[in-house]
């Protein structure tokens, strides 16, 4: 499960940190820190956080990664 | 290897050609990272069902770089787990771990280091930049000397920080260098930052804001040395770095050095191809179509992301090279759209540049092109509190803005830039604690004096870009 946050959009509302604190934490007052590859067990919370972000800044995998794009494969 | 010219399918001309391109064309993307992946996703989203090949010299699937200098160095994320999310299926042939080494524009083929060559009907170049290495190769190779651009480099540096070095020296106080210093301090490691300019971030944000950045460094215990250059790195008998010598005669004992001197554009593989590519990037039009060296726009070659330089109507049509995440995403979308569009339907890339960074727990954001400005006005908050918005002015208009822990306000300033609003801005400021409403000199260093380099470069034409011998035939 991969995520990326478009921090240009992020307004630091901390909704995500409230809903999925294992993945998102505030660093100081406004800066967001996040785990780009959270545990599968967090999927549900991640989905909630992504949906709740008022500026839709959280990008989450919509499809599985193709086997040929992983290391070692050609 | 000489190019053999082969008959080529050319779905560009004639009625229904575009439909044919979408159905059975061949699109090749060189550079399998942020811009490359987002372009590929957009191509599929726009109905391209032909063959798509993604060529990348790194052996990894596309991954995200900003976490490398933030979460990864703090030990909150791991470098090999920063893959970019897949927003949709791209159904591509991936050629990873093999660099492109040449381009034949006439035969429409990309040459690979393994001897293969790949034909295309449309090509997207998204080869980005790489970290500028320490200029002296023997010193750069010392154990303990790092740069930070790739996942491997991030992993190696994080591992070394885990070992608890006795001091880290960061050479260059730009955004990346400042983020490294910040992460080290948060881990409790002693850090020295050596910056050639007068203060960290001075090239990107000017002296007024850079003074605030310097305060942040010092308050967090960074041994900040400005106006100095590192002149040499010294190793011990086993080839490990042990000290750095500075231009003021001082020596810093250190066992980890992070060289953070900006970036070099990955265009060497295009030398001799006839494309308008050089050390400043690939020149393209506002629709991301690359120019050839004759200044004629190509119809089948596009560039996006850090490697591209495009004219921007809001900034005097100067060529802008941006090392910004959002720019890579936006340009990738524009390039992919235009590749599959008739000329009348093509779109320009006109986004206002935007950038974020976080350091010492402060959220730093900018919009527009601050480095183009001459003046700054602190419109909200105050420099002393390190929570403020600074508006940048150039020739009587608003050209950029920066916020320190005031990010929510930036969209407002972005709109002022889009509207080419007058500077000083004509609104009463909303909060009391401002540093007055007087514009002051933004105090940018003379651009001819090198510092770590800003992440936005205005790169109008320069004869030094030329990679050809110009001999007009007629
Ligand atoms: C440590 C770090 C922190 C950052 N933090 C921020 C931030 O906070 N905010 C922000 O806005 N931006 C940030 N950035 C910048 C952002 O990551 C870049 O703007 C973005 O990665 C650009 O994407 P790109 O696809 O254009 O280029 P790149 O990500 O550079 O990708 C280019 C790819 O092409 C490959 N390549 C090069 N030459 C060849 C060749 N000949 N053949 C095949 N492949 C090739 C490269 O190896 C690379 O994988 C940061 C960058 C770094 C390194
Ligand atoms: S919810 Fe969205 S805007 Fe708020 S902190 Fe998270 S990512 Fe940022």
Coordinates of C-alpha atoms and ligand atoms in Angstrom, one line a residue:
Chain A
X1 CA 0.0 0.0 0.0
X2 CA 1.6 3.3 -1.1
X3 CA 0.6 6.8 -0.3
X4 CA 1.9 10.2 -1.2
X5 CA 0.6 13.5 0.1
X6 CA 0.4 16.5 -2.2
X7 CA 1.7 19.0 0.4
X8 CA 1.1 21.9 -1.9
X9 CA -2.6 21.2 -1.4
X10 CA -2.4 20.1 2.3
X11 CA -3.6 22.9 4.5
X12 CA -2.5 21.2 7.7
X13 CA -6.1 20.7 9.0
X14 CA -4.8 17.5 10.7
X15 CA -8.0 15.5 9.9
X16 CA -5.8 12.7 8.7
X17 CA -3.7 12.7 11.9
X18 CA -6.8 12.5 13.9
X19 CA -8.3 9.6 12.0
X20 CA -5.1 7.6 11.2
X21 CA -2.5 8.6 13.8
X22 CA -0.3 5.6 13.0
X23 CA 0.2 7.0 9.5
X24 CA 0.0 10.8 9.8
X25 CA 1.5 13.0 12.5
X26 CA 1.8 16.7 12.7
X27 CA 5.4 18.0 13.0
X28 CA 5.2 21.3 14.8
X29 CA 2.0 23.3 14.2
X30 CA 1.5 22.8 10.5
X31 CA 3.9 20.4 8.9
X32 CA 2.7 16.9 8.1
X33 CA 4.8 13.8 8.4
X34 CA 3.5 10.5 7.1
X35 CA 4.5 6.9 6.5
X36 CA 4.5 6.4 2.7
X37 CA 4.0 2.7 2.9
X38 CA 1.8 1.9 5.8
X39 CA 0.9 -1.5 7.1
X40 CA -1.9 -3.4 5.4
X41 CA -3.8 -3.4 8.7
X42 CA -4.2 0.3 8.4
X43 CA -6.1 0.1 5.1
X44 CA -9.5 1.0 6.6
X45 CA -8.2 4.0 8.6
X46 CA -6.2 5.2 5.6
X47 CA -9.3 5.1 3.4
X48 CA -11.2 7.2 6.0
X49 CA -8.4 9.7 6.3
X50 CA -8.0 10.1 2.6
X51 CA -11.8 10.6 2.2
X52 CA -11.9 13.1 5.1
X53 CA -9.1 15.3 3.9
X54 CA -10.9 18.5 3.0
X55 CA -8.5 19.3 0.1
X56 CA -8.1 15.7 -1.1
X57 CA -4.4 15.9 -0.8
X58 CA -3.8 12.2 0.1
X59 CA -3.0 10.0 -2.9
X60 CA -3.5 6.2 -2.4
X61 CA -3.0 3.2 -4.6
X62 CA -6.1 2.6 -6.7
X63 CA -4.6 -0.5 -8.4
X64 CA -2.1 -3.2 -7.6
X65 CA 1.5 -2.8 -8.8
X66 CA 2.2 -4.8 -11.9
X67 CA 4.8 -7.5 -11.3
X68 CA 7.0 -6.3 -14.1
X69 CA 7.6 -2.9 -12.4
X70 CA 9.1 -4.3 -9.2
X71 CA 12.8 -4.6 -8.6
X72 CA 14.6 -7.4 -10.4
X73 CA 11.9 -7.9 -13.0
X74 CA 12.6 -6.7 -16.5
Chain B
X1 CA 26.3 1.9 -33.3
X2 CA 25.1 3.6 -36.5
X3 CA 21.5 4.2 -36.9
X4 CA 19.8 2.2 -39.6
X5 CA 16.9 4.1 -41.0
X6 CA 13.8 2.0 -41.2
X7 CA 10.5 2.8 -42.7
X8 CA 8.4 4.2 -40.0
X9 CA 4.8 4.2 -39.2
X10 CA 3.6 7.7 -39.0
X11 CA 0.2 8.1 -37.6
X12 CA 0.6 11.8 -37.2
X13 CA -0.7 13.0 -40.5
X14 CA -4.1 12.8 -42.0
X15 CA -7.6 12.2 -40.9
X16 CA -8.1 9.8 -38.1
X17 CA -4.4 9.7 -37.4
X18 CA -4.9 10.7 -33.9
X19 CA -7.4 7.9 -33.4
X20 CA -4.9 5.5 -34.9
X21 CA -2.2 6.8 -32.6
X22 CA -4.4 6.2 -29.6
X23 CA -5.3 2.7 -30.8
X24 CA -2.0 1.4 -32.0
X25 CA 0.7 4.0 -31.5
X26 CA 3.9 3.5 -29.6
X27 CA 4.7 5.9 -26.7
X28 CA 8.0 5.8 -24.9
X29 CA 8.7 7.5 -21.6
X30 CA 12.3 8.0 -20.6
X31 CA 12.7 8.6 -16.9
X32 CA 10.5 6.3 -14.7
X33 CA 9.8 8.6 -11.8
X34 CA 7.2 11.1 -10.7
X35 CA 6.7 12.8 -14.0
X36 CA 7.0 9.6 -16.0
X37 CA 4.5 7.7 -14.0
X38 CA 1.9 10.5 -13.8
X39 CA 2.2 11.0 -17.6
X40 CA 1.7 7.3 -18.2
X41 CA -1.4 7.3 -16.0
X42 CA -2.8 10.3 -17.9
X43 CA -2.1 8.7 -21.3
X44 CA -4.2 5.6 -20.3
X45 CA -6.9 7.8 -18.7
X46 CA -7.2 9.7 -22.0
X47 CA -7.8 6.5 -23.9
X48 CA -4.4 5.6 -25.2
X49 CA -4.4 1.8 -25.7
X50 CA -1.3 1.4 -27.8
X51 CA 2.1 0.2 -26.5
X52 CA 3.7 2.1 -23.7
X53 CA 7.3 1.6 -22.7
X54 CA 8.8 3.0 -19.5
X55 CA 12.6 3.3 -19.4
X56 CA 14.3 4.1 -16.2
X57 CA 18.0 3.8 -15.1
X58 CA 17.1 3.1 -11.5
X59 CA 16.2 -0.5 -10.8
X60 CA 13.1 0.5 -8.9
X61 CA 9.5 1.2 -9.6
X62 CA 8.7 5.0 -9.5
X63 CA 9.1 6.3 -6.0
X64 CA 8.6 9.6 -4.1
X65 CA 11.6 11.7 -3.3
X66 CA 10.4 14.3 -0.8
X67 CA 10.1 11.8 2.0
X68 CA 13.8 11.0 1.6
X69 CA 15.0 14.1 3.3
X70 CA 12.2 14.2 5.8
X71 CA 10.6 11.0 7.2
X72 CA 13.4 8.7 6.1
X73 CA 16.2 10.6 7.8
X74 CA 14.1 10.9 10.9
X75 CA 13.7 7.1 10.9
X76 CA 9.9 7.4 10.5
X77 CA 9.8 5.9 7.0
X78 CA 12.2 3.7 5.1
X79 CA 13.8 4.7 1.9
X80 CA 12.9 1.4 0.1
X81 CA 9.3 1.9 1.0
X82 CA 8.5 5.2 -0.7
X83 CA 7.0 3.8 -3.9
X84 CA 4.5 6.2 -5.5
X85 CA 0.9 5.2 -5.3
X86 CA -0.6 4.0 -8.6
X87 CA -3.6 6.1 -9.4
X88 CA -4.6 3.8 -12.2
X89 CA -3.2 0.9 -14.2
X90 CA -0.6 1.9 -16.8
X91 CA -0.1 -1.5 -18.5
X92 CA 3.4 -0.6 -19.7
X93 CA 6.5 -2.5 -20.6
X94 CA 9.0 -1.6 -18.0
X95 CA 12.7 -1.4 -18.8
X96 CA 14.1 -0.6 -15.4
X97 CA 17.8 -0.5 -14.5
X98 CA 18.8 0.5 -18.0
X99 CA 19.6 4.1 -19.0
X100 CA 18.7 5.6 -22.3
X101 CA 22.0 6.6 -24.0
X102 CA 20.9 8.2 -27.2
X103 CA 18.1 9.5 -29.3
X104 CA 17.7 9.3 -33.1
X105 CA 15.1 11.9 -33.9
X106 CA 14.9 11.1 -37.6
X107 CA 14.4 7.3 -37.1
X108 CA 12.4 8.0 -33.9
X109 CA 14.3 5.5 -31.8
X110 CA 15.7 5.7 -28.3
X111 CA 18.9 3.8 -27.7
X112 CA 19.5 1.9 -24.5
X113 CA 22.7 1.1 -22.7
X114 CA 22.1 -2.6 -23.2
X115 CA 22.3 -2.1 -26.9
X116 CA 18.6 -2.3 -27.6
X117 CA 16.7 0.4 -29.2
X118 CA 13.1 1.3 -28.8
X119 CA 11.0 2.9 -31.6
X120 CA 8.4 5.5 -30.7
X121 CA 5.7 7.6 -32.3
X122 CA 5.6 10.0 -29.3
X123 CA 8.4 10.4 -26.8
X124 CA 8.3 11.9 -23.3
X125 CA 11.5 12.9 -21.7
X126 CA 11.3 13.0 -17.9
X127 CA 14.9 12.3 -16.9
X128 CA 14.9 14.8 -14.1
X129 CA 18.1 15.9 -12.3
X130 CA 20.7 14.3 -10.2
X131 CA 22.6 15.6 -7.2
X132 CA 25.6 17.7 -8.0
X133 CA 28.5 15.7 -6.7
X134 CA 31.4 17.1 -4.6
X135 CA 33.7 18.5 -7.3
X136 CA 36.8 16.6 -6.4
X137 CA 36.3 13.0 -7.3
X138 CA 38.9 11.5 -4.9
X139 CA 37.3 13.4 -2.0
X140 CA 33.8 12.6 -3.1
X141 CA 34.6 8.9 -2.9
X142 CA 35.7 9.0 0.7
X143 CA 33.6 6.8 2.9
X144 CA 31.1 9.0 4.8
X145 CA 30.5 11.5 2.0
X146 CA 26.9 11.4 0.7
X147 CA 24.6 13.2 -1.7
X148 CA 20.8 12.8 -1.4
X149 CA 18.6 12.4 -4.5
X150 CA 17.9 8.7 -4.9
X151 CA 16.4 6.0 -2.8
X152 CA 19.7 4.2 -2.5
X153 CA 21.4 7.4 -1.4
X154 CA 18.6 8.0 1.2
X155 CA 18.9 4.5 2.6
X156 CA 22.7 4.8 2.8
X157 CA 22.6 8.1 4.6
X158 CA 19.9 7.0 7.0
X159 CA 21.9 3.9 7.9
X160 CA 24.9 6.0 8.6
X161 CA 23.0 8.4 10.8
X162 CA 21.7 5.3 12.7
X163 CA 25.2 4.5 13.6
X164 CA 25.5 7.8 15.6
X165 CA 28.2 9.7 13.9
X166 CA 30.1 12.2 16.0
X167 CA 29.3 15.1 13.7
X168 CA 27.5 15.7 10.4
X169 CA 28.7 18.4 8.0
X170 CA 26.1 19.6 5.5
X171 CA 27.6 21.5 2.6
X172 CA 25.0 23.9 1.2
X173 CA 22.1 25.5 3.1
X174 CA 19.3 25.1 0.5
X175 CA 16.1 23.4 1.1
X176 CA 17.5 19.9 1.0
X177 CA 20.6 20.8 3.1
X178 CA 18.4 22.5 5.7
X179 CA 16.1 19.5 5.9
X180 CA 19.0 17.2 6.4
X181 CA 20.4 19.4 9.2
X182 CA 17.0 19.6 10.8
X183 CA 16.6 15.8 10.8
X184 CA 20.1 15.3 12.3
X185 CA 19.3 17.8 15.1
X186 CA 16.1 16.0 15.8
X187 CA 18.1 12.8 16.2
X188 CA 20.4 14.7 18.5
X189 CA 23.4 14.6 16.2
X190 CA 25.8 17.5 16.2
X191 CA 25.6 19.3 12.9
X192 CA 27.6 21.9 11.1
X193 CA 26.1 23.6 8.0
X194 CA 28.5 25.5 5.7
X195 CA 26.8 27.9 3.3
X196 CA 28.6 30.0 0.8
X197 CA 25.8 32.7 0.8
X198 CA 24.9 35.0 3.7
X199 CA 22.3 32.6 5.2
X200 CA 20.4 29.4 4.5
X201 CA 17.8 29.6 1.7
X202 CA 19.1 33.0 0.6
X203 CA 19.2 32.0 -3.1
X204 CA 15.6 30.9 -3.0
X205 CA 13.9 33.3 -0.7
X206 CA 16.3 36.3 -0.3
X207 CA 18.1 37.7 2.7
X208 CA 15.1 39.0 4.8
X209 CA 13.6 35.5 5.0
X210 CA 17.0 33.8 5.1
X211 CA 17.8 35.6 8.3
X212 CA 14.8 33.9 9.9
X213 CA 16.0 30.5 8.5
X214 CA 19.4 31.2 10.1
X215 CA 17.7 31.9 13.4
X216 CA 15.9 28.6 13.2
X217 CA 19.2 26.7 12.5
X218 CA 20.9 28.3 15.4
X219 CA 18.1 28.0 17.8
X220 CA 18.0 24.3 17.1
X221 CA 21.7 23.9 17.9
X222 CA 23.1 23.9 14.3
X223 CA 26.6 25.2 14.1
X224 CA 25.9 27.4 11.1
X225 CA 28.8 28.9 9.2
X226 CA 27.8 31.3 6.4
X227 CA 29.9 33.2 3.9
X228 CA 32.3 30.3 3.8
X229 CA 33.2 27.6 1.4
X230 CA 34.4 24.1 2.1
X231 CA 37.7 23.9 0.3
X232 CA 38.7 20.3 0.9
X233 CA 37.7 17.1 2.5
X234 CA 40.2 15.0 4.3
X235 CA 40.2 11.3 4.8
X236 CA 42.0 9.0 7.2
X237 CA 44.3 6.1 6.3
X238 CA 41.3 3.8 5.8
X239 CA 39.6 6.2 3.3
X240 CA 37.0 7.5 5.8
X241 CA 36.3 11.2 5.8
X242 CA 37.6 12.8 9.0
X243 CA 37.7 16.5 8.5
X244 CA 36.7 19.4 6.2
X245 CA 38.7 22.5 5.6
X246 CA 36.9 25.8 5.2
X247 CA 37.9 29.0 3.3
X248 CA 38.1 31.0 6.5
X249 CA 41.0 28.7 7.6
X250 CA 38.9 26.7 10.1
X251 CA 38.6 22.9 10.2
X252 CA 35.5 20.9 11.0
X253 CA 36.1 17.4 12.3
X254 CA 33.4 15.2 10.9
X255 CA 32.7 11.7 10.0
X256 CA 29.6 12.3 7.8
X257 CA 29.5 14.9 5.0
X258 CA 26.3 15.5 3.1
X259 CA 27.0 17.4 -0.1
X260 CA 23.9 19.5 -0.9
X261 CA 25.0 21.7 -3.7
X262 CA 22.0 21.6 -6.0
X263 CA 21.4 19.5 -9.0
X264 CA 22.5 18.7 -12.5
X265 CA 20.0 18.1 -15.3
X266 CA 20.1 14.6 -16.9
X267 CA 20.5 15.7 -20.5
X268 CA 23.9 14.3 -21.5
X269 CA 22.3 11.3 -23.1
X270 CA 20.8 13.7 -25.6
X271 CA 24.0 15.3 -26.7
X272 CA 24.4 15.3 -30.5
X273 CA 20.7 14.3 -31.0
X274 CA 19.7 17.6 -32.3
X275 CA 17.3 18.3 -29.5
X276 CA 17.4 21.6 -27.7
X277 CA 18.9 20.0 -24.5
X278 CA 21.8 21.2 -22.4
X279 CA 22.9 21.8 -18.9
X280 CA 19.9 24.0 -18.2
X281 CA 17.5 21.4 -19.3
X282 CA 15.3 20.7 -22.3
X283 CA 13.8 23.8 -23.8
X284 CA 10.1 23.4 -24.6
X285 CA 7.1 25.4 -25.5
X286 CA 4.3 26.1 -22.9
X287 CA 2.7 22.8 -24.1
X288 CA 5.8 20.8 -23.1
X289 CA 6.8 20.1 -26.8
X290 CA 10.6 20.1 -27.0
X291 CA 12.5 22.4 -29.2
X292 CA 15.2 21.2 -31.5
X293 CA 18.5 23.0 -31.6
X294 CA 17.3 25.1 -34.5
X295 CA 14.6 26.5 -32.3
X296 CA 11.9 24.6 -34.1
X297 CA 9.3 22.9 -32.0
X298 CA 9.1 19.2 -32.5
X299 CA 5.7 17.5 -32.8
X300 CA 6.5 14.2 -31.3
X301 CA 8.9 14.8 -28.4
X302 CA 7.8 16.2 -25.1
X303 CA 9.5 17.0 -21.8
X304 CA 8.2 17.2 -18.3
X305 CA 9.4 17.6 -14.7
X306 CA 12.7 18.8 -13.4
X307 CA 14.5 18.3 -16.7
X308 CA 12.1 20.7 -18.6
X309 CA 12.4 24.4 -19.0
X310 CA 9.3 26.2 -20.3
X311 CA 8.4 29.8 -21.0
X312 CA 5.8 31.1 -18.5
X313 CA 3.5 34.0 -19.5
X314 CA 3.1 35.1 -15.9
X315 CA 6.9 35.5 -15.5
X316 CA 7.7 37.5 -18.6
X317 CA 7.8 34.4 -20.8
X318 CA 11.2 33.6 -19.2
X319 CA 12.2 30.0 -19.4
X320 CA 11.5 28.5 -16.0
X321 CA 13.3 25.4 -14.7
X322 CA 11.6 24.2 -11.6
X323 CA 12.6 21.4 -9.2
X324 CA 9.2 21.1 -7.7
X325 CA 7.1 18.1 -7.1
X326 CA 3.8 19.8 -8.1
X327 CA 5.4 21.1 -11.3
X328 CA 6.4 17.5 -12.3
X329 CA 2.9 16.3 -11.8
X330 CA 1.2 19.2 -13.6
X331 CA 3.6 19.1 -16.6
X332 CA 3.3 15.4 -16.9
X333 CA -0.5 15.8 -17.2
X334 CA -0.2 18.6 -19.8
X335 CA 2.4 16.7 -21.9
X336 CA 0.3 13.5 -21.9
X337 CA -2.8 15.4 -22.9
X338 CA -1.0 17.3 -25.7
X339 CA 0.5 14.1 -27.1
X340 CA -2.9 12.8 -27.8
X341 CA -4.5 16.1 -29.0
X342 CA -4.9 18.0 -32.2
X343 CA -3.1 21.3 -32.1
X344 CA -6.3 23.3 -31.4
X345 CA -7.0 21.2 -28.3
X346 CA -3.6 21.4 -26.8
X347 CA -3.2 23.0 -23.3
X348 CA -0.5 25.2 -22.0
X349 CA 1.2 24.5 -18.7
X350 CA 0.5 27.7 -16.8
X351 CA 0.4 26.6 -13.2
X352 CA 1.8 29.0 -10.7
X353 CA 4.9 27.3 -9.3
X354 CA 4.4 26.1 -5.7
X355 CA 6.8 24.4 -3.3
X356 CA 6.8 23.2 0.3
X357 CA 9.5 22.2 2.7
X358 CA 9.5 21.4 6.4
X359 CA 12.5 22.0 8.7
X360 CA 12.9 22.4 12.4
X361 CA 9.2 21.7 12.8
X362 CA 8.2 24.7 10.6
X363 CA 6.1 24.4 7.5
X364 CA 7.7 26.5 4.8
X365 CA 5.7 27.0 1.6
X366 CA 6.2 29.2 -1.4
X367 CA 4.2 30.1 -4.5
X368 CA 5.3 32.0 -7.6
X369 CA 8.9 32.8 -8.3
X370 CA 10.3 34.6 -5.2
X371 CA 13.8 34.6 -6.6
X372 CA 12.7 36.9 -9.4
X373 CA 11.7 39.6 -6.9
X374 CA 13.4 42.7 -5.7
X375 CA 11.1 43.6 -2.7
X376 CA 9.3 41.9 0.1
X377 CA 6.5 42.9 2.4
X378 CA 5.6 41.0 5.5
X379 CA 1.9 41.0 5.1
X380 CA 0.8 38.8 8.0
X381 CA 2.4 37.6 11.2
X382 CA 5.9 38.7 12.0
X383 CA 9.5 37.7 11.3
X384 CA 10.3 37.6 15.0
X385 CA 7.6 35.0 15.7
X386 CA 8.7 32.9 12.7
X387 CA 5.1 32.7 11.7
X388 CA 4.4 35.0 8.8
X389 CA 3.6 35.5 5.1
X390 CA 6.0 37.5 3.0
X391 CA 4.8 38.8 -0.4
X392 CA 7.4 39.4 -3.1
X393 CA 7.3 42.2 -5.6
X394 CA 8.9 42.8 -8.9
X395 CA 8.3 45.9 -11.0
X396 CA 5.2 46.9 -9.2
X397 CA 3.5 43.5 -9.2
X398 CA 3.1 40.6 -6.9
X399 CA 5.4 37.8 -8.1
X400 CA 5.6 35.4 -5.3
X401 CA 4.9 34.7 -1.6
X402 CA 6.4 32.6 1.1
X403 CA 4.8 31.4 4.4
X404 CA 6.4 30.1 7.6
X405 CA 3.6 28.2 9.5
X406 CA 1.0 30.3 7.7
X407 CA 0.3 27.8 4.8
X408 CA -3.4 28.2 4.8
X409 CA -3.1 31.7 3.4
X410 CA -1.0 30.8 0.4
X411 CA -4.0 30.1 -2.0
X412 CA -5.0 33.8 -1.5
X413 CA -1.5 35.0 -2.6
X414 CA -1.4 32.5 -5.4
X415 CA -4.5 34.2 -6.8
X416 CA -2.9 37.6 -6.5
X417 CA 0.0 36.3 -8.6
X418 CA -2.4 34.9 -11.2
X419 CA -4.2 38.3 -11.3
X420 CA -0.9 40.1 -11.6
X421 CA -2.0 42.2 -8.7
X422 CA 0.0 45.4 -7.9
X423 CA 2.8 45.4 -5.4
X424 CA 2.7 46.5 -2.6
X425 CA -0.6 44.7 -2.3
X426 CA -3.6 46.9 -1.7
X427 CA -5.4 45.3 1.1
X428 CA -5.4 46.1 4.7
X429 CA -3.6 43.4 6.6
X430 CA -5.9 41.4 8.8
X431 CA -3.7 40.8 11.8
X432 CA -2.0 43.3 14.1
X433 CA 1.4 41.8 14.6
X434 CA 2.9 42.7 11.3
X435 CA 6.3 44.0 10.8
X436 CA 4.8 47.2 9.4
X437 CA 3.4 47.4 6.0
X438 CA 6.4 48.8 4.3
X439 CA 8.0 46.9 1.5
X440 CA 11.8 46.4 1.9
X441 CA 14.6 45.1 -0.2
X442 CA 14.2 41.3 -0.4
X443 CA 17.9 41.1 -0.5
X444 CA 18.6 38.5 -3.0
X445 CA 22.3 37.8 -3.6
X446 CA 23.9 38.7 -6.9
X447 CA 22.9 35.8 -9.1
X448 CA 26.5 35.6 -10.4
X449 CA 27.7 34.7 -6.9
X450 CA 27.1 31.0 -6.6
X451 CA 25.3 29.7 -3.5
X452 CA 23.6 26.4 -3.1
X453 CA 21.3 27.4 -5.9
X454 CA 17.5 28.0 -5.8
X455 CA 15.1 25.4 -6.8
X456 CA 13.6 27.7 -9.4
X457 CA 15.9 29.0 -12.2
X458 CA 15.0 31.6 -14.7
X459 CA 16.9 30.4 -17.7
X460 CA 16.4 32.6 -20.7
X461 CA 18.5 31.9 -23.7
X462 CA 22.2 31.7 -23.0
X463 CA 24.8 30.9 -25.7
X464 CA 26.5 28.7 -23.1
X465 CA 23.6 26.3 -23.5
X466 CA 24.6 25.5 -27.1
X467 CA 25.5 22.0 -27.8
X468 CA 26.0 22.4 -31.5
X469 CA 28.3 24.0 -34.0
X470 CA 26.0 26.4 -35.7
X471 CA 26.6 26.2 -39.5
X472 CA 23.5 27.4 -41.4
X473 CA 23.4 25.5 -44.7
X474 CA 21.9 28.3 -46.8
Ligands
LIG1 C1 15.5 14.7 -1.0 C2 14.5 15.5 -1.9 C3 13.5 16.2 -1.3 C4 12.6 16.9 -2.0 N1 11.6 17.6 -1.4 C5 10.7 18.3 -2.1 C6 9.7 19.1 -1.4 O1 9.6 19.1 -0.2 N2 8.8 19.8 -2.2 C7 8.9 19.8 -3.6 O2 8.0 20.4 -4.2 N3 9.8 19.0 -4.2 C8 10.7 18.3 -3.5 N4 11.7 17.6 -4.2 C9 11.8 17.7 -5.6 C10 10.9 16.6 -6.3 O3 11.2 15.4 -5.8 C11 11.2 16.6 -7.8 O4 10.7 17.8 -8.3 C12 10.6 15.5 -8.6 O5 11.1 14.3 -8.1 C13 10.8 15.6 -10.1 O6 10.3 14.5 -10.7 P1 10.8 14.1 -12.2 O7 10.1 12.9 -12.5 O8 10.8 15.3 -13.1 O9 12.4 13.8 -12.0 P2 13.1 12.8 -11.1 O10 12.3 12.4 -9.9 O11 14.5 13.3 -10.9 O12 13.2 11.4 -11.9 C14 13.9 11.3 -13.1 C15 14.3 9.8 -13.3 O13 14.9 9.6 -14.5 C16 16.0 8.8 -14.4 N5 16.9 9.0 -15.5 C17 17.9 9.9 -15.6 N6 18.6 9.8 -16.8 C18 18.1 8.7 -17.4 C19 18.4 8.0 -18.6 N7 19.3 8.5 -19.4 N8 17.7 6.9 -18.9 C20 16.7 6.4 -18.1 N9 16.4 7.0 -16.9 C21 17.0 8.2 -16.6 C22 16.5 9.2 -13.0 O14 17.4 8.2 -12.5 C23 15.2 9.3 -12.2 O15 14.8 8.1 -11.7 C24 12.6 16.9 -3.4 C25 13.7 16.2 -4.0 C26 14.6 15.5 -3.3 C27 15.7 14.7 -4.0
LIG2 S1 -6.3 16.0 6.2 FE1 -5.5 16.7 4.3 S2 -5.1 18.9 4.6 FE2 -5.4 18.0 6.6 S3 -3.3 17.6 7.3 FE3 -4.1 15.7 6.4 S4 -3.4 15.8 4.3 FE4 -3.2 17.9 5.1

